[in-house]
Short mmCIF file of C-alpha atoms in Angstrom, two decimals:
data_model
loop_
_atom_site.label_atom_id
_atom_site.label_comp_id
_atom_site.label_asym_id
_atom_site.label_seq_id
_atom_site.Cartn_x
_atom_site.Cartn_y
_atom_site.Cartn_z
CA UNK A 860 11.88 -32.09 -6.07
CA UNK A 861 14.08 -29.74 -4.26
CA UNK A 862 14.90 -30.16 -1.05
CA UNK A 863 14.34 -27.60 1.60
CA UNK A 864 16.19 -27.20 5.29
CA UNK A 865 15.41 -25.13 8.44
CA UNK A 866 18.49 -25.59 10.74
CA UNK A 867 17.84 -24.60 14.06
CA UNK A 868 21.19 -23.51 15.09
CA UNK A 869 24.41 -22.18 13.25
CA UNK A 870 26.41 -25.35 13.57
CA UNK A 871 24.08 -27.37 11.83
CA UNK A 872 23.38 -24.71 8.94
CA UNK A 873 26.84 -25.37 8.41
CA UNK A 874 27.03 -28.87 8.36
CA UNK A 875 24.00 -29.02 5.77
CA UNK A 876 25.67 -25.91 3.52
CA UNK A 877 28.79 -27.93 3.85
CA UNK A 878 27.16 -31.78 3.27
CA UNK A 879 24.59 -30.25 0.40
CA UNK A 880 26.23 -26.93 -0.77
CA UNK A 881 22.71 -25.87 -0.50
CA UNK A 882 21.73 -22.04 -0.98
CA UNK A 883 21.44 -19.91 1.81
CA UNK A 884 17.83 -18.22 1.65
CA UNK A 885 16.99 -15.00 3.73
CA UNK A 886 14.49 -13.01 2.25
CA UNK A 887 14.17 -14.56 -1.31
CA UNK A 888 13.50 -11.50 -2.99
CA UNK A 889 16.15 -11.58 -5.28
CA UNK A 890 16.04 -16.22 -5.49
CA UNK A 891 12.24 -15.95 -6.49
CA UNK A 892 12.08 -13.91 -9.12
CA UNK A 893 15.91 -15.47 -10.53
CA UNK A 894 14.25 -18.65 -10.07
CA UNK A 895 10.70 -17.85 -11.25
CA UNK A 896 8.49 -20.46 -13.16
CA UNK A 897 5.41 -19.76 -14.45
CA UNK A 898 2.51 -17.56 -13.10
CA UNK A 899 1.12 -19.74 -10.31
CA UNK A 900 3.85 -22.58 -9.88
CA UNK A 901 6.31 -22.92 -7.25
CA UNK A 902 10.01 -21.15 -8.90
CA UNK A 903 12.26 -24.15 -9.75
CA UNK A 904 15.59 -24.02 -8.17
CA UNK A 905 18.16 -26.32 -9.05
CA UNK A 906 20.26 -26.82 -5.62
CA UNK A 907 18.52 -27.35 -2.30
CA UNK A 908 17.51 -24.34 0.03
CA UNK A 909 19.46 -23.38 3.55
CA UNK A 910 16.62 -21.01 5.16
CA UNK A 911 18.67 -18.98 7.35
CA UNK A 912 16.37 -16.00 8.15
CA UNK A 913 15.35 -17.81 11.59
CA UNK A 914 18.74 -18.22 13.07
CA UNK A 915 18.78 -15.49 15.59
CA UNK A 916 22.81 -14.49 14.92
CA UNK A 917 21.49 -13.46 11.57
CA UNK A 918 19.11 -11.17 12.82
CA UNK A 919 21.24 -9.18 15.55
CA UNK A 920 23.12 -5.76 14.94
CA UNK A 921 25.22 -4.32 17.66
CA UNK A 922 27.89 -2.11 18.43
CA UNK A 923 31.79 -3.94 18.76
CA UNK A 924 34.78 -2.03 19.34
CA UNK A 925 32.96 1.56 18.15
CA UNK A 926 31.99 -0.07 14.87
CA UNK A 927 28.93 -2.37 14.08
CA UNK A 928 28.23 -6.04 13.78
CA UNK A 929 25.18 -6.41 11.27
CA UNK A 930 23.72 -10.08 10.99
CA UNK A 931 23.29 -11.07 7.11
CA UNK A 932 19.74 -11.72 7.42
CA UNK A 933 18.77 -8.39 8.94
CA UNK A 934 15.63 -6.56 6.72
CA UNK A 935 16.70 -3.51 4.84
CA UNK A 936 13.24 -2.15 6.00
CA UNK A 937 14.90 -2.31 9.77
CA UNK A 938 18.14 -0.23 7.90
CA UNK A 939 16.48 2.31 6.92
CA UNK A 940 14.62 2.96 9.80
CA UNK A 941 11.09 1.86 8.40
CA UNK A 942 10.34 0.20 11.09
CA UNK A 943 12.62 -0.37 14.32
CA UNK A 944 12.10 -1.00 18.46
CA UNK A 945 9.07 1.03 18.09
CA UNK A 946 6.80 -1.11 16.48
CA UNK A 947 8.76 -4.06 17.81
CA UNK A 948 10.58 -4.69 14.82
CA UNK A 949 8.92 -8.35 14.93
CA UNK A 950 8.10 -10.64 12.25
CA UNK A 951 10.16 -8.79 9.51
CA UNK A 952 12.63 -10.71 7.13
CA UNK A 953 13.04 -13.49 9.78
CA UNK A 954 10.10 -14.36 11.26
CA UNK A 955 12.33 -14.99 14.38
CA UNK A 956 11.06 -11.66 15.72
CA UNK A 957 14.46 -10.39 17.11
CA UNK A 958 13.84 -6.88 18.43
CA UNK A 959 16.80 -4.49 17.49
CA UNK A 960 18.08 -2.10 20.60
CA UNK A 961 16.53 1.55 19.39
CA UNK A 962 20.25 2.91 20.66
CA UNK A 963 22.14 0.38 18.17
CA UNK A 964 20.06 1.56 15.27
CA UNK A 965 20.48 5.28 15.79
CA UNK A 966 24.16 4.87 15.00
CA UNK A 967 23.57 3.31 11.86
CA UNK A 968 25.59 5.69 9.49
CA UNK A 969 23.29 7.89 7.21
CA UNK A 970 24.82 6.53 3.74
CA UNK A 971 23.59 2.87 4.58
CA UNK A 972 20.32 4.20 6.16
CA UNK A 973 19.47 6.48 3.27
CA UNK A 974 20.42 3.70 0.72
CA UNK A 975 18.55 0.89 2.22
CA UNK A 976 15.68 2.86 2.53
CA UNK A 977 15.94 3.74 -1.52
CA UNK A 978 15.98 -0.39 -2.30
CA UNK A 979 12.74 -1.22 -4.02
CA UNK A 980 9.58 0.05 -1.85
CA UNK A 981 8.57 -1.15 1.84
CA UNK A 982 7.33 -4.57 1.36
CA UNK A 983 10.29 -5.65 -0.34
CA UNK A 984 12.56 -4.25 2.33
CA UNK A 985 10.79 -6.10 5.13
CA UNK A 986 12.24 -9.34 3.07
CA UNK A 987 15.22 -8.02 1.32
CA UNK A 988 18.36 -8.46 3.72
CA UNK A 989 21.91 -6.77 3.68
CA UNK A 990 23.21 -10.40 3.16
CA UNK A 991 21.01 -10.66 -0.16
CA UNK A 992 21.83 -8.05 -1.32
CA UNK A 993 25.92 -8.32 -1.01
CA UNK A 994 25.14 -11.91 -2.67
CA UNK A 995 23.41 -10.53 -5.38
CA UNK A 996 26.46 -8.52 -5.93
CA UNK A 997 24.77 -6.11 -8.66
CA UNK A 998 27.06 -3.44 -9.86
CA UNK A 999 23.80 -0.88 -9.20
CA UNK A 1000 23.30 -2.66 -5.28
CA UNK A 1001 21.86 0.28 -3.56
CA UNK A 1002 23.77 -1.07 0.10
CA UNK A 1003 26.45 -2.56 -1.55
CA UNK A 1004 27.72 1.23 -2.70
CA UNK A 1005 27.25 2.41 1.02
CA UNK A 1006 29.49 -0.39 2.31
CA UNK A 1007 32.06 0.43 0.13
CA UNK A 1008 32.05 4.15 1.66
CA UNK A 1009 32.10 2.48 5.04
CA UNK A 1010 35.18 0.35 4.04
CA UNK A 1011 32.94 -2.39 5.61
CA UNK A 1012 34.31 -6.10 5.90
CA UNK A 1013 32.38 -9.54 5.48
CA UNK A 1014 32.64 -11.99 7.98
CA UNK A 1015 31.86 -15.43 6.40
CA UNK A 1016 31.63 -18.41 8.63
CA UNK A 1017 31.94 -22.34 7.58
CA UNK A 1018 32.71 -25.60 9.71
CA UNK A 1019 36.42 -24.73 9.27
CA UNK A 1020 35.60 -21.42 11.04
CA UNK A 1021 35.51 -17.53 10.11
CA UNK A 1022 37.31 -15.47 7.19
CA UNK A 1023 37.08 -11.91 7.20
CA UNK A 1024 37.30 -10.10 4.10
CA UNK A 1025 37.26 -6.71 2.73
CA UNK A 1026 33.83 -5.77 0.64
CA UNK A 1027 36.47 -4.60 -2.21
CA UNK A 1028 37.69 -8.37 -2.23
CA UNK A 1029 34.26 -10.02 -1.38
CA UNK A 1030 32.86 -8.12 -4.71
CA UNK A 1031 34.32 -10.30 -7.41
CA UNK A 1032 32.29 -8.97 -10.44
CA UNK A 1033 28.38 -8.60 -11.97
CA UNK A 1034 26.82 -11.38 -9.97
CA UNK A 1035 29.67 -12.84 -8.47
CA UNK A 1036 31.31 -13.12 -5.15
CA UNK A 1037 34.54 -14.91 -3.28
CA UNK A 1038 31.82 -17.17 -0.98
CA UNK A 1039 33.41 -20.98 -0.89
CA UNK A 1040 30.94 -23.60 -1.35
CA UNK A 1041 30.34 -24.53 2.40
CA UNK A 1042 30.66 -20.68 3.77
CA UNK A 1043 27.73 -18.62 4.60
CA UNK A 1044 27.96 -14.78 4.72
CA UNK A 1045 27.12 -14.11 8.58
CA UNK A 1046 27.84 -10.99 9.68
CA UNK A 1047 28.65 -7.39 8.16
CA UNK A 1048 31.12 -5.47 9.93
CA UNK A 1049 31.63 -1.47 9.32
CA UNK A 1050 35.06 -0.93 11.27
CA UNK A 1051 35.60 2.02 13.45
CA UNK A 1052 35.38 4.84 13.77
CA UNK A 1053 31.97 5.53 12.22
CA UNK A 1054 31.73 8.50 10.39
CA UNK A 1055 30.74 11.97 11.14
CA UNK A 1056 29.49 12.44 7.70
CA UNK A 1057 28.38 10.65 5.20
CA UNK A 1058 26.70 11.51 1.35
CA UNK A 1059 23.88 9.25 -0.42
CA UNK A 1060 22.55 10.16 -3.54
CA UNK A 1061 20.39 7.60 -6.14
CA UNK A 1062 19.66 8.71 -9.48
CA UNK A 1063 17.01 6.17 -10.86
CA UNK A 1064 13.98 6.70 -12.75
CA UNK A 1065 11.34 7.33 -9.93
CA UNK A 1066 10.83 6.85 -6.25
CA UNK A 1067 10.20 3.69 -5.60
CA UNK A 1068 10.89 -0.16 -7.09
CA UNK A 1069 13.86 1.46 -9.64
CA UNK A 1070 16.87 0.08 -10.28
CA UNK A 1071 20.09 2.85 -10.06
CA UNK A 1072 21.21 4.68 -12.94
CA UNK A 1073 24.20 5.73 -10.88
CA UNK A 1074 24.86 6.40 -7.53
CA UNK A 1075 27.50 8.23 -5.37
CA UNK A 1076 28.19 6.72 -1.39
CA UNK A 1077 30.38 8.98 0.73
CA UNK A 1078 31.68 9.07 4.16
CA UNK A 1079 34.22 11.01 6.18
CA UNK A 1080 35.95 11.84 9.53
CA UNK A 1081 36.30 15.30 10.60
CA UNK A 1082 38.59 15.74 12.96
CA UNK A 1083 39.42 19.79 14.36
CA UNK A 1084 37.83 21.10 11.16
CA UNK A 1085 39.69 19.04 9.00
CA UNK A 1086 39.22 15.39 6.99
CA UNK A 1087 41.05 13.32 8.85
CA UNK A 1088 39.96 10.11 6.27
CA UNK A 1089 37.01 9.91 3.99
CA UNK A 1090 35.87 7.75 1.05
CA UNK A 1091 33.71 7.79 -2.10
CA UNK A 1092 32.18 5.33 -3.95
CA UNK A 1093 30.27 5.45 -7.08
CA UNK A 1094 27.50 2.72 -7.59
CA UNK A 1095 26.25 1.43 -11.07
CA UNK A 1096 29.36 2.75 -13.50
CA UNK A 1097 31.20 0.24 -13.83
CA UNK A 1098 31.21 -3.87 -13.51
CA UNK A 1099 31.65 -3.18 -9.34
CA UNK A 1100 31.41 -0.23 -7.40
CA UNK A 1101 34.36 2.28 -8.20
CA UNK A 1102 35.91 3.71 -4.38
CA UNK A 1103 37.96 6.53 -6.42
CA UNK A 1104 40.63 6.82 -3.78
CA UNK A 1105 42.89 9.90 -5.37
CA UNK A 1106 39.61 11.72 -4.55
CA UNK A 1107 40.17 10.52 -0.60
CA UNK A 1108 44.00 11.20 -0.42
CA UNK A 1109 42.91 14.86 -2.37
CA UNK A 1110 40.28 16.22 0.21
CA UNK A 1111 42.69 15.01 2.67
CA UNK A 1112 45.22 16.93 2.16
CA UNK A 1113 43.59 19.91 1.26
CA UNK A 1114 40.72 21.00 3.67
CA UNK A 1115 39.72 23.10 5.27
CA UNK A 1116 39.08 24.97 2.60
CA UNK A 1117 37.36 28.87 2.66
CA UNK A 1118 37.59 30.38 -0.76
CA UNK A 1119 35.17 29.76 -3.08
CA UNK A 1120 37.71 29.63 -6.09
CA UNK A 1121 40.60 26.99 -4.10
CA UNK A 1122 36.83 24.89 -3.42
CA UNK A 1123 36.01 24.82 -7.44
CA UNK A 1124 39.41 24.03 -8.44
CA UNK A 1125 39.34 21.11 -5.81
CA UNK A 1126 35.91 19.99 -7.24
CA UNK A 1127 37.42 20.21 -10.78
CA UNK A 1128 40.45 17.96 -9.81
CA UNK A 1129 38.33 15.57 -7.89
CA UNK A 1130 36.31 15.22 -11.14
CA UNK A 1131 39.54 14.65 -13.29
CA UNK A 1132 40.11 11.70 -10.79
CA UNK A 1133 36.81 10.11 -11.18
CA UNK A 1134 36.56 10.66 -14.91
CA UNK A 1135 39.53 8.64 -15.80
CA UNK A 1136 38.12 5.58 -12.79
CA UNK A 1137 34.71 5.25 -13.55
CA UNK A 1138 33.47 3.34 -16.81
CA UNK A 1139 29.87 3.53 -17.55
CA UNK A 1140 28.22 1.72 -20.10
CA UNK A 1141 25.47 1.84 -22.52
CA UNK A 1142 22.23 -0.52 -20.95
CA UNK A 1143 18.36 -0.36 -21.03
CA UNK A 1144 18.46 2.12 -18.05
CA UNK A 1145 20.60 4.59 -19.33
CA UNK A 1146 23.60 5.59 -21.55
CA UNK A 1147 26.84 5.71 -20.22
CA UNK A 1148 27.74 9.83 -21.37
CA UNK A 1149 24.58 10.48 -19.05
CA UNK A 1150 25.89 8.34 -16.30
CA UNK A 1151 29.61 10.19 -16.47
CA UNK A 1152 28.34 13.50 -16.83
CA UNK A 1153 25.43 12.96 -13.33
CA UNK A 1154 28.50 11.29 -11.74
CA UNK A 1155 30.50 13.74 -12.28
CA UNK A 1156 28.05 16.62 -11.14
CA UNK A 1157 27.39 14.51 -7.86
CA UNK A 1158 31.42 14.97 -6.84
CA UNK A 1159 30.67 18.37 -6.93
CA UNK A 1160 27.33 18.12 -4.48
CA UNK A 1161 29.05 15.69 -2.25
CA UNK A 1162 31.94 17.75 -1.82
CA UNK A 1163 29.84 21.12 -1.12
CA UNK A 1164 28.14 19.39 1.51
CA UNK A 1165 31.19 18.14 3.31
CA UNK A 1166 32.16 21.69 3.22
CA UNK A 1167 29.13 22.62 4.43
CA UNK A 1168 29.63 20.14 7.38
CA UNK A 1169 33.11 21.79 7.93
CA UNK A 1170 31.64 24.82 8.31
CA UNK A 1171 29.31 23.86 11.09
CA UNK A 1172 32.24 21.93 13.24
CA UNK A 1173 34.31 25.16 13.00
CA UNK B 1054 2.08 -29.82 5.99
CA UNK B 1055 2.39 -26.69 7.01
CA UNK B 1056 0.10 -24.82 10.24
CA UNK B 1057 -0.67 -20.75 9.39
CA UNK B 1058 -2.95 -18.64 11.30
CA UNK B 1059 -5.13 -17.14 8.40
CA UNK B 1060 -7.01 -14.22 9.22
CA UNK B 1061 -7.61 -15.40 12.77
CA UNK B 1062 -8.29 -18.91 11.79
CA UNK B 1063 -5.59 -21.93 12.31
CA UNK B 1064 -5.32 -23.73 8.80
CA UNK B 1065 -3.25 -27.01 7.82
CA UNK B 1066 -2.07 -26.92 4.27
CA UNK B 1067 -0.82 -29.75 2.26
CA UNK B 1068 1.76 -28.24 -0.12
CA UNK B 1069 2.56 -29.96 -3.44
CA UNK B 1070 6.16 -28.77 -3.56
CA UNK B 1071 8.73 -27.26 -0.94
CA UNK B 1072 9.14 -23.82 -2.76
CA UNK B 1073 5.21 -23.40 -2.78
CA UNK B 1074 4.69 -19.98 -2.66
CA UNK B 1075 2.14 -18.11 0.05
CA UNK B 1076 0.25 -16.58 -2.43
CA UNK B 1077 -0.97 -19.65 -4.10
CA UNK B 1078 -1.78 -21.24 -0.75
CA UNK B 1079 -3.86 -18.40 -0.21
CA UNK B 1080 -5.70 -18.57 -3.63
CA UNK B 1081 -5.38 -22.43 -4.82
CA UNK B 1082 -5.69 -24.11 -1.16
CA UNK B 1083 -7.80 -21.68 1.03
CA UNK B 1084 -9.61 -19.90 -1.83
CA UNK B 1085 -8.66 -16.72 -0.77
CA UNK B 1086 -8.77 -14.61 -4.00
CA UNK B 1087 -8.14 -11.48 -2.79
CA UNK B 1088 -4.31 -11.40 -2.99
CA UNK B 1089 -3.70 -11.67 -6.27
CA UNK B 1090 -0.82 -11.95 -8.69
CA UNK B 1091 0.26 -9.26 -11.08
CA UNK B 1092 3.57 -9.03 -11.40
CA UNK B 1093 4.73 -12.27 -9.63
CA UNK B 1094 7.95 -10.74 -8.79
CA UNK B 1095 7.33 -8.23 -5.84
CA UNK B 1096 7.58 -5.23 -8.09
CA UNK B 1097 3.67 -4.37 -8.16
CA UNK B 1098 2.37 -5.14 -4.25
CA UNK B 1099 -1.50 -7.01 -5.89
CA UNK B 1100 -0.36 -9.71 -4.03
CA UNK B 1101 0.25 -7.82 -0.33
CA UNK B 1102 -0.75 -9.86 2.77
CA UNK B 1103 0.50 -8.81 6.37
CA UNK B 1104 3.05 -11.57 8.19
CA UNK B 1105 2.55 -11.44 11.43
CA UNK B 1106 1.77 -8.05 11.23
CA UNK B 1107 4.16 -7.09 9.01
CA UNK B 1108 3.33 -5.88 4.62
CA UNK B 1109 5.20 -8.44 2.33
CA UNK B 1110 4.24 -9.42 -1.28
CA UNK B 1111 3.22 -12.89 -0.97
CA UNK B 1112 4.45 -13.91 -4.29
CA UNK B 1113 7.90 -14.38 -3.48
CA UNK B 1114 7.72 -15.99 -0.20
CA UNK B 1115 7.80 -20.01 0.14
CA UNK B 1116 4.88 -21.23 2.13
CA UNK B 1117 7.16 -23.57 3.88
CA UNK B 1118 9.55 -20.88 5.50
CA UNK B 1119 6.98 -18.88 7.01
CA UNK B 1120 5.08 -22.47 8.57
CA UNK B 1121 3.67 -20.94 11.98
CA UNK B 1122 2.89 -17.39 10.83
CA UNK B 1123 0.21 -14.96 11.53
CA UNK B 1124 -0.86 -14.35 7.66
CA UNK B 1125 -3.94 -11.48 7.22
CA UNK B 1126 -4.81 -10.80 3.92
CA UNK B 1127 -7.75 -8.59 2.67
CA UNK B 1128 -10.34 -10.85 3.27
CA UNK B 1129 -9.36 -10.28 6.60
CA UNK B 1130 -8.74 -6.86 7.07
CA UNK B 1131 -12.28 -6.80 5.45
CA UNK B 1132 -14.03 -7.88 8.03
CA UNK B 1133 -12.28 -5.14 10.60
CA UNK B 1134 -13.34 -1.62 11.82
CA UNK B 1135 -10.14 -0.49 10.35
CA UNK B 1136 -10.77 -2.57 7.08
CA UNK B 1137 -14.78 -1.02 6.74
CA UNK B 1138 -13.19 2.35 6.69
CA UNK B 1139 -10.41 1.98 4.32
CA UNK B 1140 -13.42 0.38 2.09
CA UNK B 1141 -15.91 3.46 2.46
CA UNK B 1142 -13.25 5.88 2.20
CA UNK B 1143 -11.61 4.21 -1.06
CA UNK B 1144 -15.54 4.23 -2.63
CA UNK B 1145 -16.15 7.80 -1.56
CA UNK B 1146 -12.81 9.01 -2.69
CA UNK B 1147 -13.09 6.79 -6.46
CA UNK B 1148 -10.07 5.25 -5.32
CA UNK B 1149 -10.83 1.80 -6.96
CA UNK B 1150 -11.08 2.07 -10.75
CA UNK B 1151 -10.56 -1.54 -12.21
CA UNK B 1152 -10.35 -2.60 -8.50
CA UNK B 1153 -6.88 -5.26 -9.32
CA UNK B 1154 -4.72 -3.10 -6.90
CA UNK B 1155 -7.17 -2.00 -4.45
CA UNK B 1156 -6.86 -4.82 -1.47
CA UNK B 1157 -2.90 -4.55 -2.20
CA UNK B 1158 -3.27 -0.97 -1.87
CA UNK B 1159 -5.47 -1.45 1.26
CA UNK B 1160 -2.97 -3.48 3.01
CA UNK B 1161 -0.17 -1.34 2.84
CA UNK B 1162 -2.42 1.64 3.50
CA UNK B 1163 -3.48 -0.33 6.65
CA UNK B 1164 -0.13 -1.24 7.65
CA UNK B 1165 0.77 2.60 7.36
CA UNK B 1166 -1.85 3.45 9.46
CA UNK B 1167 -1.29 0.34 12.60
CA UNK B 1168 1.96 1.94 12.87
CA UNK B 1169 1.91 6.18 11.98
CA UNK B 1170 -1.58 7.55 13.16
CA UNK B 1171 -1.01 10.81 11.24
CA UNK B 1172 1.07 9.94 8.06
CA UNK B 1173 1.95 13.23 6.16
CA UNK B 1174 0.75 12.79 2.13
CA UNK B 1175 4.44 11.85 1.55
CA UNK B 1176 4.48 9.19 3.75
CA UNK B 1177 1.34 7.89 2.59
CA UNK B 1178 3.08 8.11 -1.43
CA UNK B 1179 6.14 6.25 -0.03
CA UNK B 1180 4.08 3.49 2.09
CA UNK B 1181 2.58 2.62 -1.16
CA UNK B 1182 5.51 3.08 -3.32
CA UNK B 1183 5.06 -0.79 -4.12
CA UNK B 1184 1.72 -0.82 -5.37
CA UNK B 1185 1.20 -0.46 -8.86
CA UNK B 1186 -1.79 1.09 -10.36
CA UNK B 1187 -2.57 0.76 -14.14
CA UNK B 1188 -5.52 2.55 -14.27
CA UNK B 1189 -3.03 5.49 -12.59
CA UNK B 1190 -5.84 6.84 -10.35
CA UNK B 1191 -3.07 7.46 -7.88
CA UNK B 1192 -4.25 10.64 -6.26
CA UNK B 1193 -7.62 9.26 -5.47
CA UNK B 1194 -5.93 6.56 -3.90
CA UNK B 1195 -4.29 8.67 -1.86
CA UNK B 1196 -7.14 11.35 -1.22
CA UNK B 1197 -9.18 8.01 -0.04
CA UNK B 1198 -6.00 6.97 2.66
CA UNK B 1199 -6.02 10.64 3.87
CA UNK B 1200 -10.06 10.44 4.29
CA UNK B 1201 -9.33 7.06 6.36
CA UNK B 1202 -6.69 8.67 8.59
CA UNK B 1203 -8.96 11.86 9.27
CA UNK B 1204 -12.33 9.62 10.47
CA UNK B 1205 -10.45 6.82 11.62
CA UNK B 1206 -8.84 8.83 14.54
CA UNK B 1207 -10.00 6.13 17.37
CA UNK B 1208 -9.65 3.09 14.83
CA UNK B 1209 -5.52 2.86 14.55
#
């Protein structure tokens, strides 16, 4: 029979992760159903079980340096603004009941909001934590695309100490991630400054509880009317998510824009970029000429909007 | 063993296995049927319980992590003011057809209504995003959660 551990503080979470190599479990939403049994029995896992939803580090997201600090264990439901301070934010992944600061959460950048809020449906994101889903690493992970736009960083802790690591390098492949076996991912950090605008858009096959056909994250800094740095990542078209960076270093360069004919050959070179980047395939969801062709139409949408939000600085 | 405050009561629970999930606590050890598994892996919301106050599908959480917790499920709610409504207003509206969804649906309608008085019909559509109903009688599901919020003005 498995075993099963509660640690009551960090330091000995790490001692047992190190000693046992045992899984760290937040919400389970993903480890249940991987390690389902039959209807009725209790899943069978194969390695013992760190519960680390309790710890209150894990739970905590705060401002540092003009950036954020987002425990690994922290509900997507809490995110994406489902539920917050108001209701007392109690009792949600963790049952720990750490109460988030209302302030903290209204700087939460709109991308990450918006695509937390579009995981699964709202019992699943009072479980489902930004830590889960990272570890999960699916190509289609609704907050994994968003921290690519934010150029976020993982912050992995073991008994030797902390390593901090760029999502781009954390993401290994489908499934797979660069955790040792005694480190624990701890805390999500999205760098400074945080962005003035940001673009989320999920194509799936309805609302709620639907995995991503393909999905486009975007961010950007406007400074004096113009991009001063901005990013754009494309979720589910390829074996990670795609950040198509000649896109940044093109919008860059060239805003402000006013004409309508400069902004269509901009969105036409922008979608030369990401055509030759992204690499859909063929699956049950969807065929991969679909996914080009809606990725493709969502540079130009993302791009209109950000001109849009020029507009409105000027 | 494991302590859980079950609809108001305290209960200790022997579980045969660490990774025992909630929901078969509820219906193997306490007999509470009313949770009940469709899916089994949090897609469909059948199996929707409130911990400590908050909606979760009790399928995919282990008994033993959530030792200590406030757990109401529908036998519960049930026996409210705000639980009597939801019922009459789900009857009036036809909102039950086979019935398998309905105390999932009722839970996360409840849980909508303990924390947004006045839910728009959107928000009521995206509170129950996670309940699945085969018999599709969606919009009197709906109709009957927007009956509960109109007469239940002094209940939540």
């Amino acid at each position: 029979m498995v075993e099963v551990f509660k640690p009551t503080s960090l330091a000995e979470a790490l001692r047992i992760r190190a000693d046992k190599h045992a899984i760290p479990f937040a919400g389970g939403t993903d480890l249940m159903v991987r390690f389902r049994a039959r209807d009725g029995m209790a899943p069978s896992f194969k390695s013992p079980i760190l519960f680390v939803d309790a710890l209150p580090e894990f739970n905590t997201i705060r401002m540092f340096n003009g950036g954020l600090k987002i425990g690994a264990s922290l509900p997507l439901s809490i995110l994406a603004g489902d539920r917050g301070a108001v209701n007392g934010g109690t009792g949600t992944g963790a049952t720990s009941g750490v109460v988030p600061d209302a302030a903290v959460l209204a700087t939460i950048p709109g991308v990450l909001k918006a695509a937390a809020a579009e995981v699964g449906a709202p019992a699943l994101r009072n479980r489902a934590t930004i830590g889960g889903n990272l570890a999960n690493a699916s190509p289609a992970g609704d907050s994994i695309a968003a921290l690519y736009a934010l150029s976020a960083e993982i912050i992995l802790v073991s008994l030797s100490g902390e390593r901090m690591i760029p999502i781009e390098k954390f993401i290994l492949g489908p499934g797979e991630i660069s955790l040792k076996e005694d480190e624990i991912i701890h805390t999500i950090h999205i760098p400074a400054p945080l962005p003035d605008w940001t673009y989320w858009r999920k194509v799936g096959t309805r609302r709620a509880n639907a995995l991503t056909k393909i999905s486009l994250a975007a961010a950007a800094s406007i400074k004096d009317g113009r991009v001063e740095s901005c990013s754009f990542a494309f979720g589910a078209v390829g074996p990670r998510v795609i950040r198509v960076h000649e896109i940044e270093s093109l919008l860059q360069s060239r805003f402000p824009v006013v004409q309508e004919a400069k902004l269509k050959e901009i969105i036409a070179e922008a979608k030369k970029f990401a055509s030759s980047m992204i690499t859909p395939i063929d699956d049950q969801r969807s065929t991969a000429k679909y996914r080009k062709t809606v990725a493709l139409n969502l540079i130009g949408d993302a791009i209109a909007s950000l001109v849009e939000e020029l507009k409105l600085g000027d | 063993m494991i302590r859980l405050r079950i609809n108001g009561l305290e209960r200790e629970v022997e579980i045969p296995h660490p990774m025992y999930r909630l929901l078969d606590v509820l219906r193997e050890d306490i007999g509470l049927t009313g949770a009940k598994e469709g899916c089994g892996e949090g897609e469909c919301g059948a199996c929707a319980v409130l911990l400590n106050g908050v909606l979760v599908n009790s399928c995919l959480i282990p008994a033993s992590q959530v030792d200590e917790a406030d757990i109401l499920t529908p036998e519960g709610l049930a026996e409210t003011e705000a639980g009597k409504l939801l019922a009459k207003c789900f009857t009036e509206c036809h909102g039950a057809q086979c019935g398998f969804c309905t105390p999932g649906m009722m839970m996360a309608a409840a849980e909508l209504l303990f924390t947004n008085r006045k839910p728009t019909e959107v928000e009521i559509r995206e509170a129950l995003a996670g309940n699945i109903c085969r018999c599709t009688g969606y919009d009197m599901i709906i109709d009957a959660v927007q009956l509960a919020t109109e007469r239940g003005a002094n209940i939540w």
